[in-house]
Amino acid sequence: MDFDRVLEKCGNFGRFQFVILILYGYTNILSSLHYFSQTLITFTPEHWCSHDDLMGLGAAELRSIYSNVSHSSCTLLSEVINGTGVASEESCQDWIFERENGYESLTTELKWVCDKSHQPAVGQSFFFLGSVVGTISFGFLSDHIGRLPAMLMATLSGATGDFITSFVHTLPWFAFSRFVSGLSTDTMYYLMYILVFEYLSPKRRTFGLNIILAVFYCFGLMTSPWIAMWIGNWRRYLWLASLPALGVLIYPLLICESAQWLLTKKKYDKAVACLKKVAKFNGRQVEDSVFDEFVKHYREKMNEESKLNKQMDTFLGMFKTPRLRRFTTTLLVKSVIITLSYDVINRNMEGLGSSPFKLFSLTSSVYLPAGFTILLLQNKIGRKGMACGALLVGAIITAATGFLIAVLDPKENAILLALMVGLGRFGSTVSYDAEIQYAAEIIPTSVRGQAVSNIHVIGLASSSLAFYVIYLAQYYKPLPSIFISVLMFLGALLCLTLPETLHQKLPETLADGERFAMNESCLYFPCLHKRRESLTEHEDRKSEP
């Protein structure tokens, strides 16, 4: 009587799961507002050095005056003669900004442009440094104090960082506040993901996890740029983005701790209490004998492991055996590839001939079809096929986008470039979302929280390189796209070395993980395997007399 069988009796897709999925959706809205707040508050509009003769002129007139001046955004004019600017050797102290609907960003208010243009990037670096520290810390806590309290602490720390950021005026305080904000990056999302994952029917996981992610995360991304423009100020936007995080304080009243985590900690009574709460919430009557047999099963399992002198499972234990070591290393490298690709594609919104706010909002709509794509295909072609195919298609789209950026004028081809950006975000989103479920299924339950967090932290650490990859365009415009497309192609090849998890009993301990899919071929795909079986059966029938 293992966990999946008892959960089925308590209800693995009832009212309790509906509530936890709604809370998961709310967490996704918080996550989208938090993760891309850095992008929205630091958008740098087109700007020119201020001059007395330029006051009251429109953007078109300013572009004409500065047309013959190199580095126009940072060059002070000595005078304007016949509508043409004459460059001065003096440094620029004030600027004229072409604000989007009057939106005051951090860069326009604090004038962090030209010789101070690196300062927003410094804050971004500290944001990802905080994400590394936070992911390790909260991942460790999730395996020691529980998934639910660690998730609450992570969410509130990120909101605190955003709130502090709204009051800063100097680089040191900005860097510090972004570090605090980064502590919760992705952590609040994946810890809630694990909770939903463990209480949801295996047959409903793809639907529940990916559709809720697509709908709610898409809603947060599409609305946040418009909210920012409506509010008109980056400080007030951060207030709005951070205060809803207080809503997570009601989570413990509605849902309970991970029962599977409680079992790995030998807290059998609390695990049974959680399952009884699920059964009551779902209107199920489950006899006490079922729970007695359930506890007996896990006590015997733990005693057998103790007799064999097995140590408590840890993340480092995944590197002690050959197959788990290969799986773990592959997941770490793949996380770097997918996260870096996702960040570069999603944050590169400027200089493409469109308003970065509108471009970001409209192309965020791809999250919904991306979620449905995973829903429709992942249970048919398998987890490996989904992950490999998404990366391969994403690599092709990204390479094509880079080529178009190189040969087309952004102002004249803004719609086409926006379409290609949207397709690129679609490919990266499918890859990113499919990776989360795939990794969670391969990793044994006993180390799932810490292992998923460590895999995430390696990926998040690579995100600090995103701005350097984007900077490669200074040397050759399509170079960032070429670089990312090559990475995504390598990621697709790496997926072939991982086991298929569709319709498999997932590993609970490191020993289970080492034996998992032992004799499976690297080219095994469930959809192709079923087709071969059906063809074989057809041939057998034809050969019968």
mmCIF file of C-alpha atoms in Angstrom, residues 29 74 117 193 384 462:
data_model
loop_
_atom_site.group_PDB
_atom_site.id
_atom_site.type_symbol
_atom_site.label_atom_id
_atom_site.label_comp_id
_atom_site.label_asym_id
_atom_site.label_seq_id
_atom_site.Cartn_x
_atom_site.Cartn_y
_atom_site.Cartn_z
ATOM 1 C CA ILE A 29 1.060 35.373 -11.074
ATOM 2 C CA CYS A 74 25.561 60.739 -24.927
ATOM 3 C CA SER A 117 24.374 52.745 -18.078
ATOM 4 C CA TYR A 193 5.171 23.060 -8.075
ATOM 5 C CA LYS A 384 11.937 12.888 -23.556
ATOM 6 C CA SER A 462 23.989 31.066 -15.939
#
